[in-house]
């Protein structure tokens, strides 16, 4: 029995290290590693060694994940609900990208410049709009979680990133978690990027 | 209820009343330039709508009747139907934030369209934009309604954007993009390779002459560099928008200094136009010409560093008047010609998405980037990126995507990692084992198709010795000069890897026309400010401000003394 939790979590994160997969999947690292090794035996995931190494899916793993995710979606009778939530999500998506960009770049004296975060008022405005967007994405997250409980992890991770003020900095930033949710919706609904 | 005004040379109202777009159109009409007939619903009507939900009913019907009379067309007339465009136009430009509706064909549709544009003023994304750019929330937007002109009507039709000077360098030569048989909105996306503006000169010489005249007149009127949005319908030129200024960094400085030499502005005005931000931007390290020119106070001399812009890309992407406007594009043929004298081989331009210059070997997959990074710096070139590419982004010294804009995943992640990045380099196509520099005549959509297919290959393998390596698109290797990816990670000299392709239709993924193959492993340099992608190792100019900045600073010093 293939473990969809870890497989799908890794699919949406892309390529990452053990600690991050475990955290996103809500598992202890040892447990996550044990499941990853089982998946590797099945030929579904692979580990790249080295400084930039980590875990990722094989082509077979991607195909199997797509198949299992579709199966899970239809078994739960959740396709309509997830499709509707995806539509709502895509309305908000451009704004998230605007805000992530605004966090890194701003127009100063008519010229685009790197935001050096020395202007607290500007940063506060960006943060306020992030918080506003976060409020508006909440009903989307709630609808998704009601349709498929595994979507619940995104609400938790988005809130944690916002609370840290990690808008677009780290691999667990608001932007990256959002992007994984986007990827998850595409994979789950079988929509090519 | 506010008045609706026909667009005419005599309309003397401020941009705060009729919006920036209508204000510019009136200026064009005063200059005797061709503008499609239409009318403007002022910003005050938007404020009323947002408060009460009401539209200027009777007046709107009257304005439509007048437009029908002027055009000799009528809504719903099967023989001569009137079609209109409905565009937002606030006092301060908010590019891409509000709605535009095209081909509106009835009064009912028009009312719905106006309502939609007004309502888009309060869309959350527009609110966010105003918050971030210090634009007041209570102004509302005007709506410009104009008879449609069709850039996709026939072979003598097209759309484009034209700058009166090169927005990347400030050099005094027309610059822009054009796409034949296309409406403007089809090319704004930045995913369709466009033609350099001068393609108009050979294909529609009369239109070219008209456009050059128009650029000259708007420059003299605004006493500044301008860019216009235009459509050609069956060989007839129409201007849809004009916007002055908007350059940054060294390009802005050069224009200001040149305008003084041309007698269009005085020194004090030039000094006033250049902000500290422009001077800071002018000092960011940039790719520079291999052979530095002689230093000279002569205003005609070239800047030693050739590119000066923050945020570069297809000029089409600047279409709605993005601020700062974009430049550069997929025009390797002309660029290679002009760069030859300076020793640089510009493969393509995209938009600068993460400032800085990086040199490294091309990797076309995230896995390839990780593998090759062990031996030295790598530039990851992808159609676009996703979380699946994060390890490659982390391993790479610089990042290039062929699609996407400044807010794309690649752009955001590159900036968060502090890496130079160029996005939307539409002149390149990523294939299984190489990157192709597209020719000028690549068919619409071909690059996008190839991108999608190439992406499907991503992470498929460890990058070599698989069936992928033997597909038809690897035919570049047959002439013996191109090096397939994976056989060497140290393919040093870029020019060795350059191969001329014919038309290649493969059974697996792409159709590529007249491209050059840049195999994985080839050394390239990218400039994440100006968006240039250059073959080989390019020198950088750190804080090299050039003769124009020197002159401007001298004038500034004289001003403060005087």
XYZ file of C-alpha atoms in Angstrom:
755
model
C 0.000 0.000 0.000
C 1.655 3.160 -1.206
C 1.778 5.950 1.338
C 0.067 8.901 -0.313
C 0.642 11.280 2.597
C 4.405 11.418 2.244
C 4.422 10.858 -1.520
C 1.972 13.684 -2.181
C 3.545 16.043 0.335
C 6.877 15.589 -1.372
C 5.243 15.952 -4.790
C 3.889 19.383 -3.872
C 7.089 20.514 -2.166
C 9.050 19.407 -5.174
C 12.503 18.609 -3.983
C 13.470 19.052 -0.381
C 15.176 17.570 2.643
C 13.858 15.078 5.132
C 13.149 17.545 7.914
C 10.929 19.702 5.750
C 8.953 16.796 4.312
C 8.415 15.421 7.795
C 7.291 18.781 9.138
C 4.914 19.463 6.255
C 3.461 15.959 6.479
C 3.089 16.292 10.252
C 5.304 13.277 10.948
C 8.350 12.588 13.097
C 11.509 12.631 10.955
C 12.233 8.947 11.630
C 8.736 7.986 10.564
C 8.915 10.132 7.438
C 12.321 8.683 6.548
C 11.074 5.136 6.971
C 8.153 5.857 4.640
C 10.433 7.592 2.125
C 12.684 4.548 2.040
C 9.647 2.339 1.378
C 8.636 4.685 -1.464
C 12.188 4.590 -2.813
C 12.028 0.774 -2.852
C 8.867 1.079 -4.927
C 10.804 3.321 -7.322
C 8.566 6.306 -6.623
C 11.029 8.637 -4.905
C 14.747 9.103 -5.077
C 17.390 10.776 -2.984
C 20.095 12.934 -4.530
C 23.256 13.122 -2.388
C 25.416 16.190 -1.976
C 25.248 19.753 -0.737
C 22.134 20.589 -2.765
C 20.718 17.090 -2.475
C 17.468 15.883 -1.020
C 14.380 13.864 -1.788
C 12.269 14.092 -4.924
C 9.834 12.042 -6.977
C 10.754 9.911 -9.958
C 8.637 10.051 -13.105
C 6.953 6.862 -11.927
C 6.346 8.515 -8.576
C 4.724 11.526 -10.220
C 2.464 9.305 -12.301
C 1.505 7.173 -9.308
C 0.857 10.260 -7.174
C -1.397 11.765 -9.841
C -3.312 8.504 -10.076
C -3.705 8.120 -6.304
C -4.640 11.778 -5.783
C -7.363 11.562 -8.429
C -8.616 8.332 -6.902
C -8.723 9.878 -3.440
C -10.524 12.960 -4.760
C -13.234 10.980 -6.495
C -13.630 8.525 -3.616
C -14.286 11.486 -1.322
C -16.713 12.958 -3.857
C -14.766 16.197 -3.531
C -13.979 17.107 -7.139
C -16.643 19.814 -7.422
C -15.711 21.413 -4.107
C -11.975 21.410 -4.848
C -12.547 22.778 -8.353
C -14.613 25.612 -6.945
C -11.978 26.384 -4.309
C -9.314 26.347 -7.011
C -11.247 28.989 -8.954
C -11.378 31.187 -5.853
C -7.695 30.575 -5.198
C -6.732 31.693 -8.690
C -8.461 35.041 -8.133
C -6.164 35.645 -5.170
C -3.005 34.240 -6.740
C -1.886 37.322 -8.738
C -2.133 39.447 -5.612
C 0.110 37.061 -3.690
C 2.686 37.408 -6.461
C 2.354 41.212 -6.425
C 2.907 41.245 -2.679
C 5.870 38.882 -2.753
C 7.456 41.099 -5.374
C 6.661 44.233 -3.377
C 8.430 42.673 -0.413
C 11.628 42.348 -2.468
C 11.437 45.319 -4.817
C 9.966 48.777 -4.512
C 9.902 51.911 -6.569
C 12.095 54.619 -5.046
C 12.480 57.984 -6.802
C 10.875 56.512 -9.880
C 13.319 53.614 -10.045
C 12.798 49.979 -9.094
C 15.150 49.155 -6.243
C 15.731 46.270 -3.880
C 13.665 46.705 -0.729
C 16.356 46.984 1.932
C 13.707 46.866 4.699
C 14.904 50.128 6.225
C 11.530 51.795 5.630
C 9.366 50.381 8.381
C 6.269 52.161 7.128
C 6.555 50.564 3.692
C 7.146 47.114 5.147
C 4.164 47.592 7.451
C 1.948 48.382 4.456
C 3.086 45.255 2.638
C 2.575 43.170 5.771
C -0.894 44.618 6.282
C -1.872 43.644 2.746
C -0.409 40.172 3.289
C -2.541 39.838 6.407
C -5.581 41.040 4.480
C -4.935 38.529 1.713
C -4.449 35.845 4.338
C -7.896 36.607 5.750
C -9.386 36.298 2.275
C -7.702 32.971 1.555
C -9.024 31.482 4.787
C -12.452 30.526 3.397
C -10.658 28.838 0.496
C -8.508 26.830 2.901
C -11.561 25.951 4.977
C -13.501 24.755 1.936
C -10.544 22.645 0.818
C -10.064 21.121 4.259
C -13.763 20.283 4.471
C -13.489 18.559 1.104
C -10.217 16.753 1.804
C -8.768 16.948 5.333
C -5.183 16.735 4.094
C -5.467 20.330 2.828
C -5.597 21.438 6.466
C -1.813 21.569 6.694
C -1.650 24.599 4.410
C -3.698 26.817 6.727
C -1.367 25.855 9.569
C 1.794 26.486 7.542
C 0.591 29.785 6.067
C -0.289 31.086 9.518
C 3.076 30.027 10.869
C 4.913 31.826 8.041
C 2.872 34.993 8.520
C 3.458 34.918 12.267
C 7.215 34.689 11.653
C 7.067 37.538 9.149
C 8.604 35.114 6.638
C 6.833 36.401 3.562
C 9.147 35.312 0.779
C 12.475 34.462 2.360
C 12.849 30.795 3.220
C 11.702 27.465 1.822
C 8.864 27.546 4.359
C 7.915 31.159 3.545
C 4.359 32.322 2.920
C 5.131 32.512 -0.789
C 6.561 28.999 -0.929
C 3.759 27.395 1.088
C 1.259 29.219 -1.108
C 3.055 27.976 -4.188
C 2.899 24.407 -2.858
C -0.827 24.789 -2.295
C -1.095 25.968 -5.892
C 0.896 22.945 -7.054
C -1.259 20.660 -4.896
C -4.455 21.991 -6.459
C -3.064 21.503 -9.955
C -1.893 17.946 -9.212
C -5.065 16.998 -7.392
C -7.292 18.265 -10.185
C -4.971 16.945 -12.889
C -4.435 20.401 -14.405
C -1.112 20.837 -16.224
C 0.872 23.878 -15.119
C -24.098 63.324 -12.907
C -20.832 64.035 -14.635
C -20.506 64.826 -18.290
C -19.253 62.407 -20.894
C -16.774 63.995 -23.299
C -16.032 63.106 -26.894
C -12.283 62.698 -27.412
C -11.173 65.747 -29.364
C -8.269 68.111 -29.723
C -10.315 70.784 -28.006
C -10.928 68.820 -24.803
C -9.060 70.857 -22.187
C -9.491 68.878 -18.999
C -6.946 67.715 -16.456
C -5.824 64.079 -16.118
C -7.450 64.010 -12.685
C -10.806 64.561 -14.422
C -10.529 62.409 -17.547
C -7.687 60.090 -16.521
C -4.152 59.805 -17.845
C -5.043 57.699 -20.866
C -7.641 60.114 -22.249
C -5.356 63.035 -21.445
C -2.625 61.474 -23.573
C -5.051 60.729 -26.416
C -6.157 64.371 -26.460
C -2.492 65.405 -26.692
C -2.039 63.070 -29.663
C -5.087 64.557 -31.380
C -3.739 68.063 -30.865
C -0.569 66.963 -32.604
C -2.674 65.869 -35.551
C -1.944 62.189 -34.955
C -4.430 59.405 -35.745
C -6.504 58.315 -32.730
C -9.622 56.132 -33.050
C -12.762 58.166 -32.328
C -14.356 57.725 -28.939
C -15.394 59.313 -25.686
C -14.318 59.386 -22.055
C -16.474 58.864 -18.976
C -14.758 60.952 -16.268
C -13.442 59.745 -12.932
C -16.315 61.564 -11.190
C -18.760 59.071 -12.739
C -16.765 56.250 -11.162
C -17.047 57.887 -7.763
C -20.803 58.208 -8.234
C -21.013 54.586 -9.340
C -19.059 53.354 -6.337
C -21.390 55.313 -4.057
C -24.756 54.691 -5.694
C -24.245 51.972 -8.296
C -25.633 54.318 -10.963
C -24.269 54.990 -14.437
C -24.670 58.166 -16.498
C -27.560 56.645 -18.470
C -28.902 59.204 -20.915
C -25.523 60.724 -21.512
C -24.022 57.344 -22.329
C -26.696 56.700 -24.941
C -26.044 60.153 -26.415
C -22.293 59.547 -26.558
C -22.883 56.241 -28.367
C -25.173 57.942 -30.918
C -22.501 60.550 -31.552
C -19.846 57.861 -32.005
C -22.151 56.009 -34.399
C -22.545 59.173 -36.416
C -18.785 59.834 -36.531
C -17.877 56.280 -37.547
C -20.839 55.610 -39.801
C -21.324 52.371 -37.902
C -24.043 51.214 -35.532
C -24.280 48.761 -32.675
C -25.901 45.617 -34.049
C -25.846 46.737 -37.678
C -25.065 43.562 -39.644
C -23.521 45.487 -42.548
C -21.481 48.069 -40.630
C -21.367 47.015 -36.972
C -19.840 49.321 -34.382
C -17.381 47.578 -32.054
C -15.787 49.480 -29.184
C -13.003 48.978 -26.672
C -13.665 49.863 -23.040
C -10.535 50.654 -21.051
C -9.774 51.960 -17.606
C -7.744 55.122 -17.253
C -7.025 56.500 -13.820
C -5.219 59.762 -13.178
C -2.188 57.727 -12.100
C -1.418 54.682 -14.199
C -2.133 51.307 -12.579
C -0.960 48.971 -15.330
C -2.775 45.679 -15.551
C -4.730 46.205 -12.341
C -8.112 47.088 -13.815
C -10.261 45.558 -16.497
C -10.238 46.158 -20.245
C -12.981 44.881 -22.513
C -12.669 44.620 -26.272
C -15.137 44.129 -29.122
C -18.135 45.418 -27.169
C -21.024 45.342 -29.632
C -24.213 46.632 -28.001
C -25.462 49.290 -25.598
C -26.281 46.662 -23.001
C -22.812 45.176 -23.279
C -21.326 48.651 -23.040
C -23.152 49.451 -19.808
C -22.028 46.127 -18.327
C -18.453 46.805 -19.454
C -18.380 50.290 -17.933
C -19.784 48.871 -14.716
C -17.099 46.190 -14.716
C -14.277 48.677 -15.240
C -15.609 50.984 -12.513
C -15.981 48.055 -10.126
C -12.429 46.902 -10.828
C -11.211 50.082 -9.091
C -12.036 48.437 -5.768
C -10.822 44.927 -6.643
C -8.508 43.800 -3.820
C -5.555 43.542 -6.147
C -6.044 47.145 -7.285
C -6.392 48.250 -3.666
C -3.125 46.511 -2.846
C -1.435 48.203 -5.797
C -2.538 51.645 -4.598
C -1.450 50.883 -1.052
C 2.006 49.926 -2.265
C 2.367 52.886 -4.607
C 0.913 55.651 -2.463
C -2.036 56.260 -4.778
C -5.187 57.651 -3.122
C -8.167 55.284 -2.966
C -10.896 57.894 -3.441
C -10.174 59.076 -6.993
C -11.784 56.397 -9.126
C -10.956 55.637 -12.719
C -12.148 57.189 -15.951
C -13.326 54.919 -18.762
C -12.170 55.407 -22.333
C -14.526 54.040 -24.998
C -13.171 53.975 -28.543
C -14.078 52.451 -31.871
C -12.091 49.232 -32.233
C -9.210 49.137 -34.667
C -8.282 45.615 -35.667
C -4.638 44.623 -35.638
C -5.580 41.102 -36.659
C -7.658 42.066 -39.650
C -5.295 41.085 -42.480
C -1.654 40.828 -43.520
C -1.296 44.602 -43.444
C -2.448 44.759 -39.837
C -0.622 44.403 -36.537
C 0.006 45.805 -33.077
C 2.995 47.031 -31.201
C 4.672 49.414 -28.859
C 7.315 51.932 -29.848
C 9.757 53.967 -27.779
C 11.190 57.153 -29.229
C 14.606 56.155 -27.820
C 16.113 52.878 -26.713
C 14.726 52.509 -23.172
C 17.623 50.284 -22.251
C 20.437 52.657 -23.193
C 18.719 55.972 -23.800
C 20.299 55.988 -27.246
C 18.469 58.127 -29.794
C 16.913 55.500 -32.027
C 13.379 54.143 -32.195
C 12.907 50.893 -30.369
C 10.059 48.491 -29.784
C 8.187 45.382 -30.717
C 5.602 44.614 -33.321
C 3.494 41.585 -34.109
C 1.628 41.338 -37.394
C -1.906 40.030 -37.624
C -2.354 40.445 -33.864
C -4.284 42.529 -31.425
C -2.280 44.239 -28.694
C -3.663 42.039 -25.943
C -2.389 38.930 -27.731
C 1.186 40.065 -27.297
C 1.110 41.796 -23.914
C 1.476 38.415 -22.264
C 5.175 38.402 -23.051
C 5.072 34.744 -23.993
C 4.839 35.322 -27.745
C 8.099 36.203 -29.481
C 7.657 39.563 -31.155
C 9.517 41.192 -34.012
C 11.803 44.181 -33.589
C 10.082 47.422 -34.458
C 12.081 47.980 -37.627
C 10.331 44.989 -39.189
C 7.658 47.597 -39.916
C 10.061 49.588 -42.069
C 10.375 46.857 -44.648
C 6.897 45.438 -44.430
C 4.799 48.602 -44.110
C 7.061 51.487 -45.154
C 4.278 54.077 -45.149
C 3.253 53.088 -41.615
C 6.887 53.245 -40.538
C 7.222 56.799 -41.822
C 4.025 57.781 -40.034
C 5.173 56.186 -36.797
C 8.595 57.868 -36.915
C 6.878 61.200 -37.484
C 4.558 60.530 -34.563
C 7.445 59.656 -32.230
C 9.227 62.838 -33.235
C 6.158 64.970 -32.608
C 5.320 63.478 -29.206
C 8.939 63.906 -28.065
C 8.881 67.563 -29.011
C 5.522 68.022 -27.318
C 6.382 66.295 -24.052
C 10.070 67.307 -24.245
C 10.908 63.816 -23.071
C 11.348 60.281 -24.339
C 7.908 58.751 -25.009
C 6.430 55.413 -25.838
C 3.262 54.787 -27.773
C 0.972 51.834 -28.149
C -0.158 51.446 -31.742
C -2.283 49.315 -33.999
C -2.076 49.057 -37.760
C -5.360 48.217 -39.448
C -5.122 47.362 -43.132
C -2.068 49.544 -43.604
C -3.383 52.455 -41.564
C -1.646 53.579 -38.378
C -3.622 54.294 -35.187
C -2.206 55.397 -31.840
C -3.920 54.007 -28.752
C -1.797 55.445 -25.968
C 1.157 57.709 -25.289
C 3.256 57.928 -22.171
C 6.237 60.216 -21.604
C 9.295 59.407 -19.487
C 9.554 56.256 -17.469
C 13.186 55.356 -18.135
C 15.535 54.739 -15.265
C 19.181 54.608 -14.369
C 21.758 55.455 -16.965
C 19.193 55.476 -19.773
C 17.258 58.249 -18.028
C 20.452 60.215 -17.478
C 21.522 59.855 -21.081
C 18.126 61.021 -22.359
C 18.143 64.060 -20.083
C 21.640 65.056 -21.214
C 20.880 64.445 -24.887
C 17.678 66.500 -24.681
C 19.729 69.416 -23.414
C 22.118 69.031 -26.350
C 19.136 68.916 -28.694
C 17.762 72.108 -27.182
C 14.509 70.567 -25.969
C 15.110 71.183 -22.260
C 17.504 73.304 -20.253
C 20.145 72.050 -17.843
C 18.078 72.838 -14.760
C 15.242 70.680 -16.085
C 17.635 67.835 -16.827
C 19.049 68.004 -13.312
C 15.541 68.104 -11.841
C 14.478 65.006 -13.768
C 17.268 62.816 -12.461
C 16.534 61.568 -8.966
C 19.005 60.020 -6.549
C 17.285 56.747 -7.425
C 18.368 57.103 -11.048
C 21.942 57.740 -9.983
C 21.892 54.744 -7.641
C 20.498 52.588 -10.426
C 23.173 53.915 -12.768
C 25.836 52.631 -10.399
C 24.591 49.025 -10.109
C 27.122 46.582 -11.598
C 26.220 45.798 -15.172
C 27.591 43.817 -18.031
C 29.923 46.056 -19.966
C 31.449 46.051 -23.387
C 34.633 44.025 -23.673
C 36.518 46.935 -25.204
C 35.956 50.089 -23.159
C 35.530 53.178 -25.311
C 37.733 56.195 -24.883
C 36.482 58.472 -22.159
C 35.070 61.553 -23.777
C 32.884 64.487 -22.808
C 31.500 64.408 -26.327
C 27.754 63.985 -26.003
C 27.734 61.769 -29.060
C 30.014 59.207 -27.475
C 28.665 55.899 -26.259
C 28.347 54.886 -22.677
C 30.975 52.314 -21.912
C 28.427 50.141 -20.255
C 25.833 49.376 -22.782
C 22.693 48.707 -20.786
C 21.129 50.850 -18.193
C 17.825 49.628 -17.101
C 16.210 48.182 -14.061
C 13.551 45.835 -15.261
C 13.878 44.849 -18.844
C 11.853 42.638 -21.061
C 9.769 42.629 -24.123
C 8.659 46.137 -24.854
C 5.241 44.625 -25.286
C 5.188 43.902 -21.610
C 5.302 47.627 -21.009
C 2.172 47.926 -23.065
C -0.187 49.173 -20.388
C 2.446 51.655 -19.336
C 4.180 49.700 -16.653
C 6.361 51.717 -14.411
C 9.209 51.573 -15.136
C 8.513 50.501 -18.688
C 10.181 47.439 -19.955
C 12.565 47.016 -22.753
C 14.633 44.481 -24.504
C 13.174 41.492 -26.192
C 13.787 38.512 -28.286
C 15.691 40.069 -31.105
C 18.932 38.210 -31.323
C 19.527 38.958 -34.973
C 19.749 42.706 -34.632
C 21.349 42.510 -31.217
C 24.096 40.207 -32.315
C 24.864 42.584 -35.106
C 25.090 45.605 -32.874
C 26.968 43.810 -30.139
C 29.627 42.413 -32.426
C 31.538 45.660 -32.370
C 31.752 45.610 -28.602
C 32.836 41.977 -28.413
C 29.633 40.732 -26.819
C 27.276 38.155 -28.169
C 23.834 38.920 -26.832
C 21.723 35.806 -27.042
C 18.507 37.349 -25.814
C 17.028 39.852 -23.485
C 14.444 39.191 -20.857
C 13.396 41.233 -17.875
C 15.869 41.835 -15.092
C 14.277 40.114 -12.097
C 17.102 39.895 -9.579
C 19.852 42.498 -9.833
C 23.485 41.552 -10.297
C 25.657 39.832 -12.873
C 26.383 36.086 -12.875
C 28.531 33.950 -15.148
C 28.257 30.183 -15.315
C 27.599 27.128 -17.417
C 24.131 26.534 -18.779
C 22.074 23.834 -17.084
C 18.618 23.106 -18.471
C 17.256 21.037 -15.589
C 17.330 21.509 -11.851
C 19.027 18.129 -11.494
C 21.599 19.133 -14.061
C 22.286 22.331 -12.161
C 22.893 20.414 -8.940
C 25.198 17.949 -10.669
C 27.153 20.576 -12.577
C 27.434 22.975 -9.633
C 30.013 20.690 -8.080
C 32.434 21.739 -10.837
C 31.724 25.470 -10.823
C 29.070 28.133 -11.193
C 25.927 27.242 -13.125
C 23.180 29.315 -14.759
C 19.903 27.428 -14.610
C 17.799 28.068 -17.717
C 14.190 26.889 -17.497
C 10.898 27.626 -19.260
C 9.616 28.564 -15.798
C 10.232 27.232 -12.317
C 8.165 25.587 -9.627
C 8.910 24.035 -6.240
C 10.182 21.049 -8.217
C 13.150 23.194 -9.219
C 14.079 24.561 -5.803
C 17.232 22.465 -5.468
C 18.371 23.695 -8.860
C 17.618 27.291 -7.932
C 19.618 26.833 -4.765
C 22.571 25.329 -6.615
C 22.643 27.861 -9.446
C 24.607 31.117 -9.471
C 22.006 32.718 -11.694
C 18.590 31.937 -13.128
C 16.965 32.453 -16.525
C 13.379 31.671 -17.454
C 11.959 31.973 -20.933
C 8.447 32.834 -19.784
C 6.943 34.708 -16.878
C 7.309 38.153 -15.442
C 8.779 39.949 -12.450
C 6.283 38.316 -10.098
C 6.858 34.761 -11.298
C 8.019 31.982 -9.009
C 11.538 32.132 -10.435
C 11.757 35.889 -9.918
C 10.508 35.799 -6.337
C 12.706 32.872 -5.329
C 15.797 34.299 -7.045
C 15.402 37.576 -5.196
C 14.821 35.790 -1.905
C 18.098 33.970 -2.511
C 19.819 37.169 -3.648
C 20.653 35.694 -7.048
C 20.792 37.452 -10.405
C 17.825 36.423 -12.525
C 16.404 37.153 -15.953
C 12.807 36.147 -16.643
C 10.667 36.172 -19.746
C 13.564 35.691 -22.171
C 11.096 34.816 -24.914
C 13.885 34.653 -27.482
C 15.108 31.398 -25.953
C 13.582 27.955 -25.995
C 14.674 25.306 -23.514
C 14.967 21.817 -24.933
C 16.021 18.508 -23.502
C 19.732 19.121 -23.753
C 20.187 22.639 -24.940
C 18.762 26.113 -25.222
C 17.814 27.462 -28.614
C 18.137 31.104 -29.517
C 15.081 31.642 -31.635
C 15.267 33.264 -34.989
C 13.157 36.233 -35.826
C 10.540 34.290 -37.676
C 9.535 31.713 -35.144
C 5.808 31.099 -35.530
C 3.437 32.298 -32.853
C 3.116 29.886 -30.014
C 5.893 27.599 -31.124
C 8.132 28.592 -28.236
C 5.369 28.162 -25.733
C 4.597 24.694 -27.011
C 8.203 23.717 -26.852
C 8.432 25.064 -23.323
C 5.539 23.014 -22.137
C 6.947 19.868 -23.607
C 10.440 20.501 -22.419
C 9.088 21.011 -18.949
C 7.480 17.629 -19.011
C 10.933 16.165 -19.340
C 12.080 17.857 -16.230
C 13.393 15.648 -13.451
C 12.757 12.730 -15.692
C 16.246 11.424 -15.505
C 19.671 12.190 -14.315
C 20.061 14.156 -17.495
C 22.041 11.884 -19.750
C 22.253 8.503 -21.367
C 18.558 7.996 -21.741
C 16.231 7.766 -24.639
C 15.800 11.527 -24.430
C 19.287 11.947 -25.711
C 18.443 10.245 -28.935
C 15.320 12.086 -29.892
C 15.167 14.044 -33.079
C 15.627 17.356 -31.392
C 19.165 16.415 -30.655
C 19.975 16.653 -34.328
C 22.235 19.616 -33.686
C 24.927 17.178 -32.744
C 25.061 15.721 -36.210
C 27.255 18.458 -37.561
C 29.810 17.526 -34.979
C 30.175 20.956 -33.421
C 27.414 20.889 -30.922
C 27.996 19.055 -27.700
C 25.105 17.117 -26.287
C 24.474 17.747 -22.648
C 26.042 15.352 -20.253
C 29.045 14.379 -22.291
C 30.972 17.217 -20.784
C 30.315 19.732 -18.131
C 33.171 21.903 -19.213
C 32.344 22.988 -22.680
C 34.286 26.173 -22.263
C 33.950 28.420 -25.233
C 30.514 29.427 -26.075
C 31.096 30.092 -29.725
C 32.192 26.516 -30.269
C 28.801 25.346 -29.243
C 26.969 27.558 -31.635
C 25.218 25.739 -34.375
C 22.914 26.908 -37.051
C 19.734 24.943 -37.249
C 17.408 24.632 -40.110
C 13.749 24.118 -39.602
C 13.463 21.238 -37.227
C 10.242 19.369 -36.807
C 10.753 16.560 -34.365
C 8.409 13.748 -33.634
C 8.632 14.353 -29.933
C 8.414 17.920 -28.933
C 9.302 21.067 -30.719
C 9.271 22.847 -33.973
C 12.206 25.208 -34.001
C 12.961 27.582 -36.803
C 16.274 29.141 -37.628
C 17.693 28.891 -34.145
C 21.141 28.582 -32.624
C 21.711 25.746 -30.246
C 23.401 26.599 -26.974
C 24.263 23.220 -25.453
C 24.154 22.580 -21.745
C 27.577 23.428 -20.365
C 28.054 26.534 -22.479
C 29.293 29.526 -20.514
C 26.937 32.488 -20.453
C 26.677 35.682 -18.439
C 23.391 37.183 -17.321
C 22.606 40.686 -16.137
C 19.737 40.629 -13.670
C 19.248 44.383 -13.909
C 18.960 44.910 -17.643
C 17.884 41.392 -18.523
C 20.699 40.709 -20.988
C 21.936 37.179 -21.640
C 25.382 37.132 -23.181
C 27.499 34.359 -24.584
C 30.728 33.748 -22.686
C 32.317 35.627 -19.804
C 31.379 39.287 -19.834
C 33.130 41.991 -17.920
C 31.130 43.944 -15.439
C 31.146 47.640 -14.807
C 30.680 48.408 -11.136
C 29.664 51.964 -10.532
C 30.878 52.969 -13.969
C 28.675 55.940 -14.541
C 29.808 57.085 -17.968
C 30.127 60.498 -19.593
C 26.443 61.421 -19.411
C 26.308 61.030 -15.661
C 29.510 63.030 -15.356
C 28.063 65.903 -17.354
C 24.792 65.866 -15.471
C 26.574 65.911 -12.119
C 28.675 68.833 -13.308
C 25.520 70.742 -14.225
C 24.003 69.911 -10.854
C 27.066 71.302 -9.120
C 26.891 74.473 -11.242
C 23.199 74.867 -10.450
C 23.763 74.664 -6.722
C 26.544 77.242 -6.953
C 24.516 79.615 -9.123
